[in-house]
PDB file of C-alpha atoms and ligand atoms in Angstrom:
ATOM      1  CA  MET A   1      -9.391 -34.130   0.345  1.00 65.00           C
ATOM      2  CA  ILE A   2      -5.955 -32.801  -0.641  1.00 68.00           C
ATOM      3  CA  ALA A   3      -3.131 -34.251   1.487  1.00 73.00           C
ATOM      4  CA  ASP A   4      -1.011 -31.678   3.332  1.00 81.00           C
ATOM      5  CA  THR A   5       2.530 -32.726   2.417  1.00 82.00           C
ATOM      6  CA  ARG A   6       3.999 -30.803   5.389  1.00 91.00           C
ATOM      7  CA  ILE A   7       2.362 -33.246   7.837  1.00 94.00           C
ATOM      8  CA  PRO A   8       4.398 -36.477   8.132  1.00 94.00           C
ATOM      9  CA  ALA A   9       2.664 -39.798   7.470  1.00 95.00           C
ATOM     10  CA  THR A  10       2.305 -42.015  10.560  1.00 96.00           C
ATOM     11  CA  ARG A  11       3.035 -45.685  11.142  1.00 97.00           C
ATOM     12  CA  THR A  12       1.869 -48.005  13.903  1.00 98.00           C
ATOM     13  CA  ILE A  13       4.643 -49.279  16.167  1.00 97.00           C
ATOM     14  CA  HIS A  14       4.796 -51.379  19.350  1.00 96.00           C
ATOM     15  CA  PRO A  15       7.203 -49.494  21.621  1.00 94.00           C
ATOM     16  CA  LYS A  16       8.847 -51.537  24.377  1.00 92.00           C
ATOM     17  CA  ILE A  17       8.918 -48.455  26.562  1.00 91.00           C
ATOM     18  CA  LEU A  18       6.777 -45.308  26.647  1.00 93.00           C
ATOM     19  CA  TYR A  19       8.955 -42.966  28.711  1.00 94.00           C
ATOM     20  CA  PHE A  20       8.257 -39.989  26.478  1.00 95.00           C
ATOM     21  CA  GLY A  21      10.431 -37.429  28.231  1.00 95.00           C
ATOM     22  CA  THR A  22       9.896 -36.259  31.807  1.00 97.00           C
ATOM     23  CA  PRO A  23      12.272 -34.767  34.377  1.00 98.00           C
ATOM     24  CA  VAL A  24      14.343 -37.122  36.512  1.00 98.00           C
ATOM     25  CA  VAL A  25      13.546 -37.205  40.243  1.00 98.00           C
ATOM     26  CA  LEU A  26      15.937 -38.556  42.882  1.00 99.00           C
ATOM     27  CA  LEU A  27      13.428 -39.675  45.498  1.00 99.00           C
ATOM     28  CA  THR A  28      14.787 -40.093  49.011  1.00 99.00           C
ATOM     29  CA  THR A  29      12.864 -42.282  51.461  1.00 98.00           C
ATOM     30  CA  VAL A  30      13.536 -43.484  54.998  1.00 98.00           C
ATOM     31  CA  ASN A  31      15.189 -46.895  55.486  1.00 98.00           C
ATOM     32  CA  GLU A  32      14.464 -49.089  58.523  1.00 98.00           C
ATOM     33  CA  ASP A  33      17.646 -47.833  60.240  1.00 98.00           C
ATOM     34  CA  GLY A  34      16.789 -44.147  59.671  1.00 98.00           C
ATOM     35  CA  THR A  35      19.238 -43.620  56.781  1.00 98.00           C
ATOM     36  CA  SER A  36      17.891 -42.532  53.403  1.00 98.00           C
ATOM     37  CA  ASN A  37      17.577 -44.533  50.195  1.00 98.00           C
ATOM     38  CA  ILE A  38      17.697 -42.847  46.774  1.00 99.00           C
ATOM     39  CA  THR A  39      15.367 -44.041  43.993  1.00 98.00           C
ATOM     40  CA  PRO A  40      16.004 -42.549  40.544  1.00 98.00           C
ATOM     41  CA  MET A  41      12.636 -42.130  38.831  1.00 98.00           C
ATOM     42  CA  SER A  42      10.945 -40.099  36.128  1.00 98.00           C
ATOM     43  CA  SER A  43       7.227 -40.901  36.376  1.00 98.00           C
ATOM     44  CA  ALA A  44       6.334 -37.803  38.393  1.00 98.00           C
ATOM     45  CA  TRP A  45       4.173 -34.732  37.953  1.00 97.00           C
ATOM     46  CA  ALA A  46       2.949 -31.799  40.018  1.00 97.00           C
ATOM     47  CA  LEU A  47      -0.422 -30.086  40.489  1.00 96.00           C
ATOM     48  CA  THR A  48      -0.734 -27.301  43.071  1.00 96.00           C
ATOM     49  CA  ASP A  49       0.781 -28.660  46.301  1.00 98.00           C
ATOM     50  CA  ARG A  50       0.572 -32.341  45.289  1.00 98.00           C
ATOM     51  CA  ILE A  51       3.173 -34.404  43.461  1.00 98.00           C
ATOM     52  CA  ILE A  52       2.183 -37.768  42.000  1.00 98.00           C
ATOM     53  CA  LEU A  53       4.808 -40.499  41.730  1.00 98.00           C
ATOM     54  CA  GLY A  54       4.698 -43.766  39.779  1.00 98.00           C
ATOM     55  CA  LEU A  55       6.745 -46.447  41.547  1.00 98.00           C
ATOM     56  CA  GLY A  56       7.273 -50.087  40.659  1.00 96.00           C
ATOM     57  CA  GLU A  57       6.217 -52.803  43.109  1.00 96.00           C
ATOM     58  CA  GLY A  58       9.114 -54.399  44.937  1.00 93.00           C
ATOM     59  CA  GLY A  59      11.441 -51.382  44.816  1.00 98.00           C
ATOM     60  CA  LYS A  60      12.926 -50.046  48.040  1.00 98.00           C
ATOM     61  CA  GLY A  61      11.396 -46.613  47.418  1.00 98.00           C
ATOM     62  CA  LEU A  62       7.857 -47.993  47.510  1.00 98.00           C
ATOM     63  CA  LEU A  63       8.612 -50.375  50.386  1.00 98.00           C
ATOM     64  CA  ASN A  64       9.920 -47.439  52.443  1.00 98.00           C
ATOM     65  CA  LEU A  65       6.970 -45.165  51.578  1.00 98.00           C
ATOM     66  CA  SER A  66       4.515 -47.901  52.561  1.00 98.00           C
ATOM     67  CA  ARG A  67       6.072 -47.923  56.043  1.00 98.00           C
ATOM     68  CA  ASP A  68       7.058 -44.227  56.476  1.00 98.00           C
ATOM     69  CA  PRO A  69       5.337 -41.413  54.536  1.00 98.00           C
ATOM     70  CA  ASP A  70       8.300 -39.020  54.558  1.00 98.00           C
ATOM     71  CA  CYS A  71      10.187 -38.314  51.346  1.00 99.00           C
ATOM     72  CA  VAL A  72      12.137 -35.680  49.459  1.00 99.00           C
ATOM     73  CA  ILE A  73      11.596 -35.151  45.744  1.00 99.00           C
ATOM     74  CA  ASN A  74      15.062 -33.997  44.685  1.00 99.00           C
ATOM     75  CA  LEU A  75      15.352 -32.638  41.146  1.00 98.00           C
ATOM     76  CA  PRO A  76      18.806 -33.067  39.550  1.00 98.00           C
ATOM     77  CA  SER A  77      20.013 -30.643  36.903  1.00 98.00           C
ATOM     78  CA  ALA A  78      21.284 -31.955  33.567  1.00 97.00           C
ATOM     79  CA  ASP A  79      24.933 -31.808  34.662  1.00 97.00           C
ATOM     80  CA  LEU A  80      24.229 -34.485  37.312  1.00 98.00           C
ATOM     81  CA  TRP A  81      23.385 -37.204  34.795  1.00 98.00           C
ATOM     82  CA  HIS A  82      26.534 -39.233  35.535  1.00 98.00           C
ATOM     83  CA  GLN A  83      25.551 -39.404  39.226  1.00 98.00           C
ATOM     84  CA  VAL A  84      22.016 -40.456  38.230  1.00 98.00           C
ATOM     85  CA  GLU A  85      23.397 -43.156  35.944  1.00 98.00           C
ATOM     86  CA  ALA A  86      25.700 -44.366  38.751  1.00 98.00           C
ATOM     87  CA  LEU A  87      22.486 -45.026  40.738  1.00 98.00           C
ATOM     88  CA  ALA A  88      20.665 -46.655  37.813  1.00 98.00           C
ATOM     89  CA  PRO A  89      21.853 -50.305  38.311  1.00 98.00           C
ATOM     90  CA  LEU A  90      21.327 -50.220  42.095  1.00 98.00           C
ATOM     91  CA  THR A  91      18.509 -51.159  44.450  1.00 98.00           C
ATOM     92  CA  GLY A  92      18.137 -50.764  48.176  1.00 98.00           C
ATOM     93  CA  VAL A  93      16.352 -54.132  48.326  1.00 98.00           C
ATOM     94  CA  ASN A  94      18.444 -56.999  49.739  1.00 97.00           C
ATOM     95  CA  PRO A  95      18.402 -59.676  48.384  1.00 97.00           C
ATOM     96  CA  VAL A  96      17.777 -58.223  44.903  1.00 97.00           C
ATOM     97  CA  PRO A  97      14.390 -59.491  43.570  1.00 95.00           C
ATOM     98  CA  THR A  98      14.797 -62.302  41.015  1.00 95.00           C
ATOM     99  CA  SER A  99      13.203 -60.216  38.270  1.00 93.00           C
ATOM    100  CA  LYS A 100      15.994 -57.625  38.666  1.00 95.00           C
ATOM    101  CA  ALA A 101      18.922 -59.862  39.612  1.00 96.00           C
ATOM    102  CA  ALA A 102      20.484 -59.981  36.136  1.00 96.00           C
ATOM    103  CA  GLN A 103      20.894 -56.222  35.826  1.00 96.00           C
ATOM    104  CA  PHE A 104      20.814 -54.731  39.351  1.00 98.00           C
ATOM    105  CA  HIS A 105      22.807 -55.062  42.528  1.00 97.00           C
ATOM    106  CA  PHE A 106      22.208 -54.071  46.126  1.00 98.00           C
ATOM    107  CA  ALA A 107      23.662 -50.853  47.566  1.00 98.00           C
ATOM    108  CA  ARG A 108      23.142 -49.961  51.207  1.00 97.00           C
ATOM    109  CA  ASP A 109      24.472 -46.391  50.853  1.00 98.00           C
ATOM    110  CA  LYS A 110      23.453 -44.883  47.539  1.00 98.00           C
ATOM    111  CA  PHE A 111      24.775 -41.440  48.522  1.00 98.00           C
ATOM    112  CA  ALA A 112      28.286 -42.920  48.729  1.00 98.00           C
ATOM    113  CA  ALA A 113      27.747 -44.979  45.566  1.00 98.00           C
ATOM    114  CA  ALA A 114      26.979 -41.860  43.513  1.00 98.00           C
ATOM    115  CA  GLY A 115      29.163 -39.290  45.320  1.00 98.00           C
ATOM    116  CA  LEU A 116      26.139 -37.363  46.576  1.00 98.00           C
ATOM    117  CA  THR A 117      25.835 -35.471  49.877  1.00 98.00           C
ATOM    118  CA  PRO A 118      22.932 -35.914  52.335  1.00 98.00           C
ATOM    119  CA  LEU A 119      21.456 -32.833  53.995  1.00 98.00           C
ATOM    120  CA  ALA A 120      18.989 -32.930  56.898  1.00 98.00           C
ATOM    121  CA  SER A 121      15.443 -31.874  55.971  1.00 98.00           C
ATOM    122  CA  ASP A 122      13.298 -29.436  57.977  1.00 98.00           C
ATOM    123  CA  CYS A 123       9.928 -31.224  58.041  1.00 98.00           C
ATOM    124  CA  VAL A 124      10.612 -34.863  57.110  1.00 98.00           C
ATOM    125  CA  ARG A 125      13.014 -37.597  58.197  1.00 98.00           C
ATOM    126  CA  SER A 126      14.437 -38.420  54.756  1.00 98.00           C
ATOM    127  CA  ALA A 127      17.547 -36.543  53.642  1.00 98.00           C
ATOM    128  CA  ARG A 128      17.767 -33.921  50.930  1.00 99.00           C
ATOM    129  CA  ILE A 129      20.457 -34.273  48.249  1.00 99.00           C
ATOM    130  CA  ALA A 130      22.737 -31.226  48.477  1.00 98.00           C
ATOM    131  CA  GLN A 131      23.784 -31.310  44.800  1.00 98.00           C
ATOM    132  CA  CYS A 132      20.176 -31.162  43.504  1.00 98.00           C
ATOM    133  CA  PRO A 133      19.147 -27.549  42.777  1.00 98.00           C
ATOM    134  CA  ILE A 134      15.502 -28.198  43.781  1.00 98.00           C
ATOM    135  CA  GLN A 135      14.628 -30.241  46.900  1.00 98.00           C
ATOM    136  CA  ILE A 136      10.959 -30.721  47.780  1.00 99.00           C
ATOM    137  CA  GLU A 137      10.056 -32.105  51.212  1.00 99.00           C
ATOM    138  CA  ALA A 138       6.793 -34.061  51.040  1.00 99.00           C
ATOM    139  CA  SER A 139       4.806 -36.867  52.630  1.00 98.00           C
ATOM    140  CA  VAL A 140       2.554 -39.613  51.280  1.00 98.00           C
ATOM    141  CA  GLN A 141      -1.226 -39.024  51.354  1.00 98.00           C
ATOM    142  CA  SER A 142      -2.278 -42.173  49.497  1.00 98.00           C
ATOM    143  CA  ILE A 143      -0.889 -45.174  47.658  1.00 98.00           C
ATOM    144  CA  GLN A 144      -2.949 -46.930  45.003  1.00 98.00           C
ATOM    145  CA  MET A 145      -1.706 -50.203  43.488  1.00 97.00           C
ATOM    146  CA  THR A 146      -2.477 -50.918  39.829  1.00 97.00           C
ATOM    147  CA  GLY A 147      -1.054 -52.600  36.701  1.00 95.00           C
ATOM    148  CA  ASP A 148      -1.204 -56.113  35.251  1.00 94.00           C
ATOM    149  CA  PRO A 149       1.015 -58.088  34.924  1.00 92.00           C
ATOM    150  CA  VAL A 150       3.593 -55.457  35.980  1.00 92.00           C
ATOM    151  CA  ARG A 151       2.335 -53.966  39.232  1.00 95.00           C
ATOM    152  CA  PHE A 152       3.105 -50.387  40.252  1.00 97.00           C
ATOM    153  CA  ALA A 153       1.875 -47.745  42.677  1.00 98.00           C
ATOM    154  CA  ILE A 154       0.393 -44.315  42.080  1.00 98.00           C
ATOM    155  CA  VAL A 155       1.642 -42.369  45.084  1.00 98.00           C
ATOM    156  CA  GLU A 156       0.100 -39.021  45.979  1.00 98.00           C
ATOM    157  CA  THR A 157       2.359 -36.782  48.060  1.00 98.00           C
ATOM    158  CA  LEU A 158       1.729 -33.455  49.766  1.00 98.00           C
ATOM    159  CA  VAL A 159       4.476 -30.807  49.553  1.00 98.00           C
ATOM    160  CA  HIS A 160       5.624 -29.283  52.851  1.00 98.00           C
ATOM    161  CA  ARG A 161       8.710 -27.226  51.982  1.00 98.00           C
ATOM    162  CA  VAL A 162      10.698 -26.327  48.867  1.00 98.00           C
ATOM    163  CA  HIS A 163      14.426 -25.545  48.885  1.00 98.00           C
ATOM    164  CA  VAL A 164      16.292 -24.207  45.843  1.00 98.00           C
ATOM    165  CA  HIS A 165      19.938 -23.333  45.272  1.00 98.00           C
ATOM    166  CA  GLU A 166      20.500 -19.598  45.795  1.00 96.00           C
ATOM    167  CA  GLY A 167      21.059 -18.738  42.132  1.00 94.00           C
ATOM    168  CA  LEU A 168      17.813 -20.402  41.080  1.00 97.00           C
ATOM    169  CA  ALA A 169      15.405 -18.292  43.150  1.00 96.00           C
ATOM    170  CA  GLN A 170      13.965 -15.338  41.253  1.00 93.00           C
ATOM    171  CA  SER A 171      12.045 -14.245  44.348  1.00 94.00           C
ATOM    172  CA  ASP A 172      10.634 -15.877  47.491  1.00 94.00           C
ATOM    173  CA  GLU A 173       7.817 -17.251  45.348  1.00 95.00           C
ATOM    174  CA  HIS A 174       9.399 -18.040  41.984  1.00 94.00           C
ATOM    175  CA  VAL A 175      12.051 -20.274  40.448  1.00 95.00           C
ATOM    176  CA  ASN A 176      13.932 -18.564  37.617  1.00 94.00           C
ATOM    177  CA  PRO A 177      12.975 -20.801  34.668  1.00 92.00           C
ATOM    178  CA  ALA A 178      15.801 -19.447  32.518  1.00 91.00           C
ATOM    179  CA  ARG A 179      18.303 -20.794  35.056  1.00 94.00           C
ATOM    180  CA  TRP A 180      16.647 -24.192  35.596  1.00 96.00           C
ATOM    181  CA  ASN A 181      18.005 -26.956  33.364  1.00 96.00           C
ATOM    182  CA  PRO A 182      16.169 -30.150  34.394  1.00 97.00           C
ATOM    183  CA  LEU A 183      17.549 -33.570  33.508  1.00 97.00           C
ATOM    184  CA  ILE A 184      15.057 -35.095  31.057  1.00 97.00           C
ATOM    185  CA  TYR A 185      14.673 -38.876  30.652  1.00 97.00           C
ATOM    186  CA  SER A 186      13.416 -39.534  27.145  1.00 96.00           C
ATOM    187  CA  PHE A 187      13.007 -43.136  25.947  1.00 96.00           C
ATOM    188  CA  ARG A 188      15.838 -44.120  28.329  1.00 96.00           C
ATOM    189  CA  HIS A 189      18.217 -41.428  27.039  1.00 97.00           C
ATOM    190  CA  TYR A 190      19.242 -38.364  29.037  1.00 97.00           C
ATOM    191  CA  PHE A 191      18.801 -34.818  27.780  1.00 96.00           C
ATOM    192  CA  GLY A 192      19.079 -31.336  29.187  1.00 96.00           C
ATOM    193  CA  LEU A 193      16.932 -28.693  27.562  1.00 93.00           C
ATOM    194  CA  GLY A 194      19.413 -28.895  24.668  1.00 84.00           C
ATOM    195  CA  CYS A 195      21.161 -31.829  23.023  1.00 75.00           C
ATOM    196  CA  GLU A 196      21.470 -35.450  24.169  1.00 82.00           C
ATOM    197  CA  LEU A 197      23.819 -36.156  27.081  1.00 83.00           C
ATOM    198  CA  GLY A 198      23.932 -39.990  27.006  1.00 87.00           C
ATOM    199  CA  LYS A 199      21.792 -43.038  27.743  1.00 89.00           C
ATOM    200  CA  THR A 200      21.061 -45.442  30.599  1.00 89.00           C
ATOM    201  CA  PHE A 201      22.672 -48.892  30.788  1.00 92.00           C
ATOM    202  CA  ARG A 202      19.317 -50.531  29.917  1.00 88.00           C
ATOM    203  CA  ALA A 203      18.732 -48.574  26.694  1.00 85.00           C
ATOM    204  CA  GLN A 204      18.407 -50.904  23.693  1.00 81.00           C
ATOM    205  CA  VAL A 205      18.816 -48.332  20.945  1.00 82.00           C
TER     206      VAL A 205
HETATM  207  C1  FMN B 301      16.339 -42.159  34.955  1.00 90.96           C
HETATM  208  C2  FMN B 301      15.559 -43.274  35.570  1.00 90.96           C
HETATM  209  C3  FMN B 301      14.188 -43.164  35.703  1.00 90.96           C
HETATM  210  C4  FMN B 301      13.451 -44.172  36.335  1.00 90.96           C
HETATM  211  N1  FMN B 301      12.110 -43.996  36.524  1.00 90.96           N
HETATM  212  C5  FMN B 301      11.444 -44.852  37.324  1.00 90.96           C
HETATM  213  C6  FMN B 301      10.103 -44.568  37.710  1.00 90.96           C
HETATM  214  O1  FMN B 301       9.524 -43.543  37.347  1.00 90.96           O
HETATM  215  N2  FMN B 301       9.482 -45.459  38.544  1.00 90.96           N
HETATM  216  C7  FMN B 301      10.119 -46.589  39.013  1.00 90.96           C
HETATM  217  O2  FMN B 301       9.510 -47.357  39.781  1.00 90.96           O
HETATM  218  N3  FMN B 301      11.377 -46.889  38.637  1.00 90.96           N
HETATM  219  C8  FMN B 301      12.064 -46.033  37.837  1.00 90.96           C
HETATM  220  N4  FMN B 301      13.365 -46.299  37.495  1.00 90.96           N
HETATM  221  C9  FMN B 301      13.961 -47.590  37.917  1.00 90.96           C
HETATM  222  C10 FMN B 301      14.418 -47.572  39.388  1.00 90.96           C
HETATM  223  O3  FMN B 301      15.352 -46.537  39.613  1.00 90.96           O
HETATM  224  C11 FMN B 301      15.050 -48.927  39.750  1.00 90.96           C
HETATM  225  O4  FMN B 301      14.036 -49.906  39.789  1.00 90.96           O
HETATM  226  C12 FMN B 301      15.797 -48.909  41.061  1.00 90.96           C
HETATM  227  O5  FMN B 301      16.377 -50.181  41.287  1.00 90.96           O
HETATM  228  C13 FMN B 301      14.907 -48.540  42.242  1.00 90.96           C
HETATM  229  O6  FMN B 301      15.696 -48.427  43.399  1.00 90.96           O
HETATM  230  P1  FMN B 301      15.123 -48.862  44.835  1.00 90.96           P
HETATM  231  O7  FMN B 301      14.729 -50.330  44.721  1.00 90.96           O
HETATM  232  O8  FMN B 301      16.273 -48.670  45.771  1.00 90.96           O
HETATM  233  O9  FMN B 301      13.957 -47.978  45.093  1.00 90.96           O
HETATM  234  C14 FMN B 301      14.121 -45.337  36.812  1.00 90.96           C
HETATM  235  C15 FMN B 301      15.500 -45.464  36.637  1.00 90.96           C
HETATM  236  C16 FMN B 301      16.209 -44.436  36.042  1.00 90.96           C
HETATM  237  C17 FMN B 301      17.706 -44.590  35.891  1.00 90.96           C
END
């Protein structure tokens, strides 16, 4: 067989992380006192009216969803990456779990910590984030625990209502994709749909 020189050769590597580039979600969930916590996450995908979330065990987001199914899947645009990174070293869990203590600290009010504005939702008790151009009200249908030794949950949510910033709606049924610039988390670095914006505090390269 003649080798096609246009196809690069491959090498086997052992990546420490496999976050291959998905949109960032700012997940709001209901705290015990009725306020909302914000969990930055990127393991999320949609099919019809379901959105599946991957959440680490021991995080406040999963603890809240295990007690109260309400949530909002807020989608930040690329220009909000500094606010997302302001949330990155925080957890709503107090005291901070030992496994996270070296890099994370507790924040009761993550809206204040990141300069974000809560908005009441229509169908759920968790707040929307006003600055996020897409805000999806949803509730948990099932939570399945998996993973060894690092445990995480596969959370299936059902969408109830979708809000978008005025300029983003092409019609009552469509988002204008040319105007939507999601914040992409790729191997711990932030991108828009163009060039790199920066990286998270935990990035090693
Ligand atoms: C951009 C970004 C994406 C992340 N993606 C996820 C994710 O998909 N799932 C997850 O459990 N944690 C993810 N994390 C880590 C959590 O945000 C982190 O554990 C945080 O402390 C959780 O907050 P909480 O304990 O208040 O829920 C991500 C962090 C950042 C900055």
